[in-house]
Short mmCIF file of C-alpha atoms in Angstrom, two decimals:
data_model
loop_
_atom_site.label_atom_id
_atom_site.label_comp_id
_atom_site.label_asym_id
_atom_site.label_seq_id
_atom_site.Cartn_x
_atom_site.Cartn_y
_atom_site.Cartn_z
CA MET A 1 129.63 106.22 106.52
CA VAL A 2 129.83 108.79 109.41
CA ASP A 3 132.97 110.06 110.96
CA CYS A 4 132.08 109.40 114.57
CA ILE A 5 129.28 108.36 116.61
CA ILE A 6 129.18 109.45 120.31
CA LYS A 7 126.60 107.11 121.91
CA ASN A 8 124.92 106.92 125.32
CA VAL A 9 125.02 110.41 126.37
CA ARG A 10 122.88 113.09 128.27
CA ILE A 11 122.20 115.69 125.50
CA ILE A 12 121.77 119.28 126.87
CA ASP A 13 120.98 120.84 123.55
CA GLY A 14 121.66 124.55 124.30
CA THR A 15 118.04 125.69 124.34
CA SER A 16 117.56 125.37 128.13
CA ALA A 17 115.41 122.34 127.56
CA PRO A 18 115.77 119.38 129.94
CA TRP A 19 118.57 116.96 128.81
CA TYR A 20 117.60 113.72 127.16
CA LEU A 21 119.56 110.28 126.58
CA SER A 22 120.56 109.73 123.01
CA SER A 23 123.41 109.42 120.59
CA VAL A 24 124.89 111.77 117.90
CA ALA A 25 126.67 111.10 114.48
CA LEU A 26 129.18 113.33 113.12
CA LYS A 27 129.85 113.69 109.54
CA ASP A 28 131.89 116.32 107.62
CA GLY A 29 132.24 118.68 110.45
CA ARG A 30 128.24 118.72 111.21
CA ILE A 31 125.77 116.89 113.21
CA ASP A 32 124.44 114.32 110.97
CA LYS A 33 122.00 112.40 112.96
CA ILE A 34 120.62 112.37 116.71
CA GLY A 35 119.02 109.33 117.76
CA THR A 36 119.63 105.58 117.88
CA PHE A 37 121.89 103.54 115.75
CA SER A 38 121.97 100.12 114.52
CA ALA A 39 125.07 97.81 114.98
CA GLU A 40 125.72 98.02 111.24
CA GLU A 41 125.64 101.77 111.50
CA GLU A 42 128.22 101.55 114.48
CA ASN A 43 130.33 99.18 112.55
CA THR A 44 130.72 101.26 109.53
CA ALA A 45 131.55 104.59 111.52
CA LYS A 46 135.05 105.58 111.54
CA GLU A 47 134.88 105.96 115.39
CA VAL A 48 132.54 105.06 118.01
CA VAL A 49 132.87 106.81 121.37
CA ASP A 50 130.81 105.53 124.19
CA GLY A 51 129.73 108.56 126.36
CA GLU A 52 129.00 106.32 129.41
CA GLY A 53 126.13 108.57 130.58
CA LEU A 54 128.14 111.79 130.49
CA TYR A 55 126.78 115.13 129.33
CA LEU A 56 127.13 116.26 125.73
CA SER A 57 126.63 120.00 125.26
CA PRO A 58 127.24 122.42 122.38
CA GLY A 59 130.82 123.98 122.40
CA PHE A 60 130.85 126.89 124.71
CA ILE A 61 130.71 130.45 122.99
CA ASP A 62 132.73 133.32 124.45
CA LEU A 63 131.38 136.48 122.88
CA HIS A 64 133.71 138.61 125.09
CA SER A 65 137.45 137.76 124.43
CA HIS A 66 140.52 139.70 123.41
CA SER A 67 142.06 136.81 121.38
CA ASP A 68 142.51 138.94 118.40
CA VAL A 69 145.76 140.20 120.04
CA SER A 70 147.09 136.67 120.72
CA LEU A 71 145.70 134.11 118.22
CA LEU A 72 148.51 134.63 115.59
CA GLU A 73 150.99 133.82 118.35
CA TYR A 74 148.84 131.05 119.97
CA PRO A 75 146.79 129.59 117.31
CA LEU A 76 146.30 126.37 119.23
CA ALA A 77 144.46 128.53 121.81
CA GLU A 78 144.84 125.87 124.69
CA SER A 79 143.39 128.41 127.28
CA ARG A 80 140.27 128.25 125.26
CA ILE A 81 139.90 124.65 124.07
CA LEU A 82 140.79 123.01 127.26
CA GLN A 83 137.98 124.66 129.17
CA GLY A 84 135.44 123.77 126.30
CA VAL A 85 135.40 127.20 124.42
CA THR A 86 134.97 126.40 120.54
CA THR A 87 133.95 129.72 119.43
CA GLU A 88 135.09 133.34 120.53
CA ILE A 89 134.63 136.78 119.53
CA GLY A 90 137.51 139.26 120.14
CA GLY A 91 137.92 142.88 119.65
CA ASN A 92 135.95 143.93 122.78
CA CYS A 93 136.23 146.76 125.32
CA GLY A 94 136.56 149.37 122.50
CA MET A 95 140.05 147.69 121.45
CA SER A 96 140.19 145.75 118.13
CA VAL A 97 143.28 145.07 115.81
CA ALA A 98 141.50 146.63 112.98
CA PRO A 99 141.05 149.02 111.22
CA VAL A 100 144.51 150.40 110.95
CA SER A 101 145.21 153.75 109.71
CA ALA A 102 148.03 153.98 106.98
CA ASP A 103 149.62 156.80 108.85
CA PRO A 104 152.85 155.66 110.60
CA GLU A 105 152.05 157.51 113.89
CA ARG A 106 148.81 156.43 114.08
CA LYS A 107 149.83 152.86 113.61
CA LYS A 108 152.33 153.23 116.43
CA GLN A 109 149.76 154.62 118.55
CA LEU A 110 147.55 151.57 118.01
CA LYS A 111 150.32 149.24 118.61
CA ASP A 112 150.92 151.17 122.19
CA TYR A 113 147.04 151.00 122.56
CA VAL A 114 145.96 147.46 121.66
CA GLY A 115 149.22 145.19 121.50
CA ASP A 116 152.53 144.48 119.95
CA LEU A 117 151.38 143.07 116.58
CA THR A 118 152.48 143.66 113.16
CA TYR A 119 149.47 145.34 111.80
CA ASN A 120 150.19 144.52 108.19
CA TRP A 121 146.38 144.72 107.43
CA GLU A 122 144.15 147.71 107.30
CA THR A 123 140.57 146.49 107.38
CA VAL A 124 138.88 143.98 109.41
CA GLY A 125 138.43 141.70 106.42
CA GLU A 126 142.30 141.67 105.70
CA TYR A 127 142.85 140.84 109.24
CA LEU A 128 140.60 137.86 109.36
CA ASP A 129 142.08 136.79 106.01
CA THR A 130 145.47 136.78 108.01
CA LEU A 131 144.01 134.76 110.63
CA LYS A 132 142.64 132.25 108.23
CA GLU A 133 146.18 131.78 106.65
CA HIS A 134 147.59 130.71 109.96
CA LYS A 135 144.76 128.05 110.87
CA LEU A 136 143.39 127.95 114.26
CA SER A 137 142.06 125.47 116.75
CA VAL A 138 139.08 127.64 117.75
CA ASN A 139 136.17 129.28 115.69
CA PHE A 140 136.89 133.04 115.69
CA GLY A 141 135.09 136.12 114.83
CA THR A 142 135.60 139.89 115.89
CA ALA A 143 134.07 142.96 117.03
CA VAL A 144 135.23 146.26 115.95
CA GLY A 145 136.51 148.56 118.71
CA HIS A 146 135.21 152.25 118.98
CA GLY A 147 138.53 153.22 120.42
CA THR A 148 140.40 151.64 117.45
CA ILE A 149 138.11 153.66 115.04
CA ARG A 150 138.51 156.79 116.84
CA LEU A 151 142.39 156.50 116.94
CA ALA A 152 142.47 155.63 113.18
CA ALA A 153 140.37 158.96 112.62
CA MET A 154 141.78 161.31 115.16
CA GLY A 155 144.48 159.69 117.28
CA PHE A 156 144.49 160.24 121.18
CA ASP A 157 143.05 163.80 121.00
CA ALA A 158 140.77 164.29 124.00
CA ARG A 159 138.20 166.44 122.21
CA LYS A 160 135.04 166.20 120.19
CA PRO A 161 135.39 165.04 116.55
CA THR A 162 134.79 167.54 113.69
CA SER A 163 131.95 166.70 111.41
CA GLU A 164 134.57 165.24 108.95
CA GLU A 165 136.21 163.10 111.60
CA LEU A 166 132.75 161.66 112.74
CA ALA A 167 131.77 161.04 109.13
CA GLN A 168 135.15 159.03 108.70
CA MET A 169 134.53 157.15 111.84
CA ARG A 170 131.08 156.11 110.45
CA GLY A 171 132.64 155.05 107.36
CA LEU A 172 135.23 152.99 109.16
CA LEU A 173 132.53 151.34 111.27
CA ARG A 174 130.32 150.52 108.04
CA LYS A 175 133.31 148.93 106.31
CA ALA A 176 134.04 146.69 109.43
CA LEU A 177 130.57 145.58 109.48
CA GLU A 178 130.56 144.90 105.81
CA ASP A 179 133.58 142.83 106.44
CA GLY A 180 131.89 140.69 109.00
CA ALA A 181 132.38 142.46 112.41
CA TYR A 182 129.82 141.32 114.77
CA PHE A 183 129.22 144.38 116.69
CA MET A 184 130.89 147.61 117.71
CA SER A 185 132.49 147.65 121.18
CA SER A 186 133.43 150.56 123.48
CA GLY A 187 135.86 150.87 126.46
CA LEU A 188 134.98 154.26 128.09
CA ILE A 189 137.63 153.76 130.92
CA TYR A 190 140.49 153.57 128.25
CA PRO A 191 141.79 156.33 126.03
CA PRO A 192 140.90 157.36 123.51
CA GLY A 193 137.52 155.81 123.67
CA CYS A 194 136.96 157.76 127.07
CA TYR A 195 137.11 160.91 125.38
CA ALA A 196 133.92 160.41 123.37
CA ASP A 197 130.63 161.56 124.70
CA ALA A 198 127.20 160.08 124.25
CA ASP A 199 126.49 162.12 121.05
CA GLU A 200 129.40 160.59 119.32
CA LEU A 201 128.48 156.85 120.35
CA ALA A 202 124.91 157.26 119.59
CA ALA A 203 125.81 158.68 116.07
CA LEU A 204 128.10 155.71 115.52
CA SER A 205 125.61 153.17 116.88
CA GLU A 206 123.12 154.13 114.23
CA GLU A 207 125.31 152.54 111.79
CA LEU A 208 124.77 149.20 113.60
CA VAL A 209 120.98 149.12 112.97
CA PRO A 210 120.83 148.24 109.30
CA PHE A 211 123.18 145.35 109.93
CA GLY A 212 121.16 143.93 112.66
CA SER A 213 124.10 144.51 114.98
CA PHE A 214 124.52 145.72 118.49
CA TYR A 215 126.49 148.03 120.66
CA ALA A 216 128.63 146.44 123.44
CA THR A 217 130.22 148.54 126.18
CA HIS A 218 132.64 148.47 128.82
CA MET A 219 130.84 151.30 130.49
CA ARG A 220 132.40 154.66 131.65
CA ASP A 221 132.36 153.51 135.29
CA GLU A 222 131.96 150.27 137.22
CA GLY A 223 132.42 151.75 140.63
CA ASP A 224 130.93 154.65 142.48
CA TYR A 225 129.19 155.96 139.31
CA LEU A 226 127.91 152.43 137.93
CA VAL A 227 124.41 153.64 137.84
CA GLU A 228 125.00 156.81 136.00
CA ALA A 229 127.29 155.01 133.44
CA LEU A 230 124.42 152.54 132.77
CA SER A 231 122.10 155.33 132.32
CA GLU A 232 124.37 156.77 129.65
CA ALA A 233 124.44 153.33 128.03
CA LEU A 234 120.69 153.06 127.84
CA GLU A 235 120.59 156.61 126.53
CA ILE A 236 122.85 155.67 123.62
CA ALA A 237 120.82 152.67 122.75
CA LYS A 238 117.49 154.36 122.92
CA ARG A 239 118.86 157.29 120.71
CA SER A 240 120.51 155.06 118.18
CA GLY A 241 117.99 152.31 118.06
CA ALA A 242 120.72 149.66 118.43
CA PRO A 243 120.42 146.80 120.93
CA LEU A 244 122.76 147.16 124.00
CA GLN A 245 125.13 144.58 125.49
CA VAL A 246 126.53 145.47 128.92
CA SER A 247 130.04 143.90 129.10
CA HIS A 248 131.25 142.07 132.22
CA HIS A 249 128.65 143.72 134.44
CA LYS A 250 129.85 144.25 137.80
CA CYS A 251 130.34 146.78 140.88
CA THR A 252 134.11 147.29 141.60
CA ARG A 253 133.99 149.52 144.72
CA LYS A 254 132.96 148.29 148.18
CA SER A 255 130.82 151.28 148.75
CA GLY A 256 128.33 150.16 146.23
CA TRP A 257 128.46 146.28 147.00
CA GLN A 258 125.06 144.67 147.07
CA VAL A 259 123.38 147.93 146.44
CA SER A 260 124.38 149.28 142.86
CA CYS A 261 123.93 145.94 140.89
CA LYS A 262 120.35 145.60 142.35
CA THR A 263 119.66 149.13 140.84
CA THR A 264 121.23 148.53 137.51
CA ILE A 265 119.59 145.10 137.12
CA ALA A 266 116.15 146.88 137.96
CA MET A 267 117.03 149.55 135.26
CA ILE A 268 117.67 146.91 132.63
CA ASP A 269 114.46 145.04 133.46
CA ARG A 270 112.54 148.24 133.09
CA ALA A 271 114.37 148.95 129.82
CA ARG A 272 113.24 145.65 128.51
CA ARG A 273 109.83 145.97 129.62
CA GLU A 274 109.79 149.18 127.49
CA GLY A 275 111.22 147.34 124.48
CA LEU A 276 114.87 148.01 124.50
CA ASP A 277 116.84 144.87 123.73
CA VAL A 278 119.48 144.87 126.57
CA LYS A 279 121.63 141.84 127.59
CA VAL A 280 124.45 141.41 129.83
CA ASP A 281 127.64 139.28 129.84
CA GLN A 282 129.62 138.34 133.02
CA TYR A 283 132.77 136.40 134.19
CA PRO A 284 132.41 134.25 137.34
CA TYR A 285 135.18 135.80 139.42
CA ASN A 286 135.56 138.39 142.24
CA ALA A 287 138.37 140.10 140.50
CA SER A 288 138.99 141.92 137.27
CA ALA A 289 142.02 142.44 135.08
CA THR A 290 143.32 145.15 133.01
CA THR A 291 146.66 147.21 132.30
CA LEU A 292 148.24 148.80 135.21
CA ASP A 293 148.22 152.34 133.39
CA SER A 294 144.31 152.19 134.01
CA ASN A 295 145.20 153.42 137.52
CA VAL A 296 146.40 156.88 136.01
CA SER A 297 143.90 159.75 135.37
CA LEU A 298 142.49 159.63 131.86
CA TRP A 299 143.62 163.34 131.17
CA ALA A 300 147.23 162.09 131.12
CA PHE A 301 146.83 160.08 128.03
CA ASP A 302 145.72 162.85 125.74
CA GLY A 303 148.12 162.72 122.97
CA GLY A 304 148.99 158.83 123.40
CA MET A 305 151.25 156.80 125.49
CA GLU A 306 154.42 158.65 124.77
CA ALA A 307 152.61 161.87 126.00
CA LEU A 308 151.63 159.78 129.22
CA PHE A 309 155.19 158.61 129.80
CA GLU A 310 156.45 162.26 129.46
CA ARG A 311 154.03 163.40 131.94
CA LEU A 312 154.96 160.78 134.44
CA ARG A 313 158.52 161.89 134.03
CA ASN A 314 157.69 165.49 134.67
CA PRO A 315 157.95 166.18 138.54
CA GLU A 316 155.21 168.76 138.75
CA THR A 317 152.63 166.79 136.52
CA ARG A 318 153.61 163.51 138.26
CA ALA A 319 152.81 165.18 141.63
CA LYS A 320 149.43 166.13 140.44
CA LEU A 321 148.65 162.60 139.15
CA LYS A 322 150.15 160.96 142.23
CA GLU A 323 147.65 163.07 144.39
CA GLU A 324 144.73 162.12 142.22
CA ALA A 325 145.79 158.52 142.33
CA ARG A 326 146.21 158.65 146.04
CA GLN A 327 142.52 160.02 146.43
CA SER A 328 140.95 157.62 144.16
CA HIS A 329 142.75 154.56 145.52
CA LEU A 330 142.24 154.85 149.16
CA GLY A 331 142.45 151.20 150.58
CA ARG A 332 142.69 149.81 147.15
CA TRP A 333 146.44 149.29 146.43
CA GLY A 334 146.59 146.20 148.29
CA ASP A 335 143.77 144.65 146.13
CA ILE A 336 145.66 145.45 142.95
CA CYS A 337 148.31 142.53 141.96
CA VAL A 338 150.68 142.67 139.06
CA SER A 339 149.93 139.80 136.67
CA TYR A 340 152.26 140.30 133.81
CA VAL A 341 155.35 142.50 133.03
CA ALA A 342 157.38 142.42 129.64
CA SER A 343 160.88 142.72 131.14
CA GLU A 344 163.00 140.08 132.88
CA LYS A 345 164.33 142.57 135.42
CA ASN A 346 160.85 143.25 136.90
CA ALA A 347 159.63 139.54 136.66
CA TRP A 348 159.79 139.47 140.59
CA VAL A 349 156.81 141.71 140.79
CA VAL A 350 154.40 139.22 139.24
CA GLY A 351 152.05 138.01 141.87
CA LYS A 352 152.73 140.71 144.31
CA ASN A 353 150.23 143.61 145.09
CA ILE A 354 151.34 147.30 144.69
CA GLU A 355 151.69 147.84 148.41
CA GLU A 356 154.14 145.06 148.63
CA ILE A 357 156.04 146.28 145.68
CA ALA A 358 155.97 149.88 147.19
CA GLU A 359 157.29 148.64 150.54
CA ILE A 360 160.12 146.55 148.76
CA ARG A 361 161.12 149.43 146.79
CA GLY A 362 160.72 152.01 149.51
CA VAL A 363 158.34 154.29 147.84
CA ASP A 364 154.77 155.21 147.91
CA PRO A 365 152.31 153.02 146.09
CA GLU A 366 151.50 155.63 143.57
CA ASP A 367 155.28 155.85 142.62
CA ALA A 368 155.31 152.10 142.51
CA CYS A 369 152.74 152.02 140.08
CA PHE A 370 153.95 154.85 137.99
CA ASP A 371 157.59 153.56 137.99
CA LEU A 372 156.37 150.10 136.66
CA ILE A 373 154.44 151.79 133.88
CA LEU A 374 157.64 153.70 132.88
CA GLU A 375 159.97 150.98 133.18
CA GLU A 376 157.73 148.51 131.14
CA ARG A 377 156.59 151.18 128.66
CA GLY A 378 152.92 150.22 129.63
CA ARG A 379 153.31 146.64 129.06
CA VAL A 380 152.25 145.64 132.60
CA ASN A 381 149.01 144.00 133.62
CA GLU A 382 147.07 143.73 136.89
CA VAL A 383 144.42 141.63 138.59
CA ASN A 384 142.14 143.62 140.87
CA TYR A 385 140.07 142.12 143.75
CA GLY A 386 137.18 144.62 143.66
CA MET A 387 134.02 142.62 143.60
CA CYS A 388 131.93 140.69 146.04
CA GLU A 389 130.33 137.18 145.65
CA GLU A 390 126.86 138.50 146.47
CA ASP A 391 126.65 140.75 143.34
CA ILE A 392 128.15 138.09 141.19
CA GLU A 393 125.45 135.66 142.34
CA TYR A 394 122.58 138.32 141.85
CA ILE A 395 123.62 139.14 138.35
CA MET A 396 124.34 135.73 137.03
CA PRO A 397 120.80 134.09 137.19
CA GLN A 398 119.11 136.81 135.37
CA PRO A 399 117.61 135.43 132.10
CA TYR A 400 119.37 137.82 129.88
CA VAL A 401 122.85 137.15 131.32
CA MET A 402 125.34 135.19 129.43
CA ILE A 403 128.96 134.17 130.03
CA GLY A 404 131.81 135.79 128.56
CA SER A 405 135.58 135.40 129.89
CA ASP A 406 137.19 138.60 129.09
CA GLY A 407 140.14 136.43 128.45
CA GLU A 408 142.57 135.50 125.69
CA ALA A 409 144.03 132.62 123.68
CA ALA A 410 147.23 131.65 125.30
CA SER A 411 149.37 128.58 125.68
CA MET A 412 149.79 126.77 128.97
CA ASP A 413 153.43 128.21 129.22
CA TYR A 414 152.17 131.84 128.60
CA PRO A 415 154.53 134.27 130.54
CA GLY A 416 153.22 135.79 133.73
CA GLN A 417 150.37 135.01 136.01
CA PRO A 418 147.23 136.07 133.98
CA HIS A 419 143.73 136.01 135.28
CA PRO A 420 142.19 132.46 135.63
CA ARG A 421 139.33 133.54 133.61
CA TRP A 422 141.53 132.98 130.45
CA PHE A 423 141.60 129.22 131.37
CA GLY A 424 138.60 128.31 133.48
CA THR A 425 135.67 130.68 133.15
CA PHE A 426 133.04 128.28 131.75
CA PRO A 427 133.73 125.20 133.79
CA ARG A 428 133.69 127.59 136.89
CA VAL A 429 130.04 128.51 136.07
CA ILE A 430 129.18 124.79 135.96
CA SER A 431 131.09 123.65 139.06
CA LYS A 432 130.55 126.46 141.44
CA TYR A 433 127.52 128.48 140.46
CA CYS A 434 125.54 125.65 139.01
CA ARG A 435 126.54 122.34 140.99
CA GLU A 436 127.75 123.93 144.13
CA ARG A 437 125.75 127.09 144.64
CA LYS A 438 122.64 125.72 142.78
CA LEU A 439 121.80 129.32 141.30
CA PHE A 440 120.21 127.43 138.27
CA PRO A 441 119.89 124.12 136.50
CA LEU A 442 122.70 122.59 134.37
CA GLU A 443 120.50 123.09 131.27
CA THR A 444 120.34 126.85 131.95
CA ALA A 445 124.13 127.12 132.54
CA ILE A 446 124.61 125.63 129.17
CA PHE A 447 122.14 127.85 127.56
CA LYS A 448 124.14 131.03 129.06
CA MET A 449 127.22 129.68 127.27
CA THR A 450 125.85 128.38 124.04
CA GLY A 451 122.31 129.10 122.78
CA LEU A 452 121.94 132.68 124.32
CA PRO A 453 125.33 133.92 122.87
CA ALA A 454 124.78 132.27 119.55
CA ASN A 455 121.33 133.89 119.40
CA ARG A 456 122.90 137.25 120.37
CA LEU A 457 125.55 137.12 117.72
CA GLY A 458 123.20 135.89 114.91
CA ILE A 459 124.98 132.68 114.57
CA ASN A 460 122.43 130.06 113.42
CA ASN A 461 124.68 127.15 112.85
CA ARG A 462 126.44 126.78 116.08
CA GLY A 463 125.49 126.91 119.83
CA LEU A 464 122.81 124.08 119.69
CA ILE A 465 122.90 120.28 119.25
CA LYS A 466 120.58 119.80 116.23
CA GLU A 467 120.82 117.89 113.04
CA GLY A 468 122.72 120.04 110.50
CA MET A 469 124.60 122.24 112.89
CA GLN A 470 128.23 122.65 113.12
CA ALA A 471 129.70 119.75 115.33
CA ASP A 472 131.19 121.99 117.99
CA LEU A 473 130.79 119.79 120.94
CA VAL A 474 131.72 119.16 124.78
CA LEU A 475 131.68 116.01 126.42
CA PHE A 476 131.97 116.42 130.39
CA ASP A 477 131.42 114.81 133.65
CA PHE A 478 129.06 117.02 135.70
CA ASP A 479 130.34 115.57 138.95
CA GLU A 480 133.98 115.99 138.19
CA ILE A 481 134.09 119.19 136.26
CA GLU A 482 136.27 121.83 137.90
CA ASP A 483 137.93 124.98 137.23
CA THR A 484 141.37 124.03 138.40
CA PRO A 485 142.93 127.34 137.10
CA SER A 486 143.46 129.62 140.19
CA PHE A 487 144.91 133.14 140.72
CA ASN A 488 148.20 131.55 142.00
CA ASN A 489 148.27 128.79 139.40
CA PRO A 490 146.19 129.78 136.36
CA LYS A 491 147.72 127.87 133.55
CA GLN A 492 146.16 124.49 133.88
CA PRO A 493 143.53 122.58 132.00
CA CYS A 494 140.22 122.12 133.49
CA LYS A 495 139.09 118.90 135.05
CA GLY A 496 136.03 116.76 133.94
CA ILE A 497 136.10 117.74 130.39
CA ARG A 498 136.59 114.62 128.38
CA ARG A 499 136.44 115.55 124.87
CA VAL A 500 136.11 118.73 122.95
CA TYR A 501 135.30 118.77 119.07
CA VAL A 502 135.50 121.79 116.77
CA ASN A 503 133.85 121.30 113.53
CA GLY A 504 133.69 117.60 114.17
CA VAL A 505 137.52 117.31 114.73
CA LEU A 506 138.66 116.08 118.05
CA THR A 507 140.59 119.03 119.51
CA ALA A 508 141.06 118.00 123.08
CA LYS A 509 140.73 114.69 125.08
CA ASP A 510 141.07 114.33 128.83
CA GLY A 511 142.69 117.76 129.34
CA ILE A 512 145.35 117.38 126.42
CA HIS A 513 145.30 119.51 123.24
CA THR A 514 145.37 116.89 120.22
CA GLY A 515 147.12 119.79 118.08
CA ALA A 516 144.08 119.91 115.64
CA LYS A 517 143.47 123.20 113.76
CA ALA A 518 139.78 122.86 112.67
CA GLY A 519 138.49 126.23 113.57
CA ALA A 520 136.73 128.40 111.26
CA ILE A 521 136.91 132.27 110.68
CA LEU A 522 133.46 133.56 111.34
CA LYS A 523 131.85 136.73 110.08
CA ARG A 524 128.34 138.19 110.81
CA GLY A 525 125.83 137.01 108.23
CA GLU A 526 127.41 134.18 107.07
CA THR A 527 126.74 130.63 107.55
CA LEU A 528 129.47 128.30 106.90
#
């Protein structure tokens, strides 16, 4: 007896092969059989679902998320499940919630840096055990952040590590990989990771090679110096021998639109021809999202967030920072909108851009930005409209590009106005770039969301519809699927997704979460 038969579906198996008409049986969380079923087999199944010719694909795999900071509070992960994501990897952009230093000051710095959690764990393994106790709706694994490792070893110091500190960082990285971290991520626009040079990053990346892991980077620049930033990333990969993953590839400056990304793609193509394993992930939006303090010069973070706040309060230092921000943000403040603030008193700024806030407050845009950072103690986020559609459409069809949301697990009543990528990334690729723009066939779109990221991560029991694989599945209507989450109203379920299964358990039906928590904790090298 099987648990469920999903019959009469067009199966897209995640390999990019053409779809085929068949039926699938689920048993004990796995795909038990693919093929035809007799009347007796259907009668003995616990449930039979008529797919009515809709498409059945593997559950979407998001290898670039930040849900490690939110899953303890939002274990149902509606923002993930209701768009068809069944597996995600957190700890990206250099920011992971482990390892945690036992030093109280370092732990406070980590809380300021990554997010307001308890941090009652020290290692990646202990953190994953904590998540397992809470039970999740989504399968979850994590990367280990270079910034978090650096902070644990040397705080927010803007300097090169000593040989002892570098050895400590290498040890912390090895321990994280032994605990099951999938890769090391860096965020080279964020302190303290931005204080590292190529020597440090190459030395740490050497530790990845024996584990078959890779180096994923939010590069040092995604604007005027995008090409130079990619050159550095490629150098680190070549020197260390570790594969390279370019995170959320894009160009965020109008001066480089339709030029810089063509250069970087050519650079990646050449590196791959020369034998370097370089791949890319991308989200399908023309706006990025991050913390508002990313608009402050990096030198101001030396010593941590408290040191930043003190510099913003100091009139002389603030004047210097203000001038630097004015020069770097010419014509850009109107493209930067506040998406979240921690306090109720400033809730009115959510959805407004910095120019609008500055006008209402009667101050310069730079002061409006700095004042919010101080008032919210850094707990203020932005959405930045900095990319163009032409670049998105040039990058996405490349054969080594997979989809990553850069989002988080959240509920449908999450505070603020987060980037819609949290809720709609994967259906948007299907509806806009596959169905409407016709950049690639549906089978290719699904491959970029399933088989390709599974292969990159070394997950060999998910990402494909094959007998014996875990039953992570999405049943959807290709004609109706739509990324309903928008910038103005992001917290919505996507249309056209009929059913989502996680490890064989029905977790969403017609845009409604069932409440099921069948997600597994994933570790690199393990097969569940």
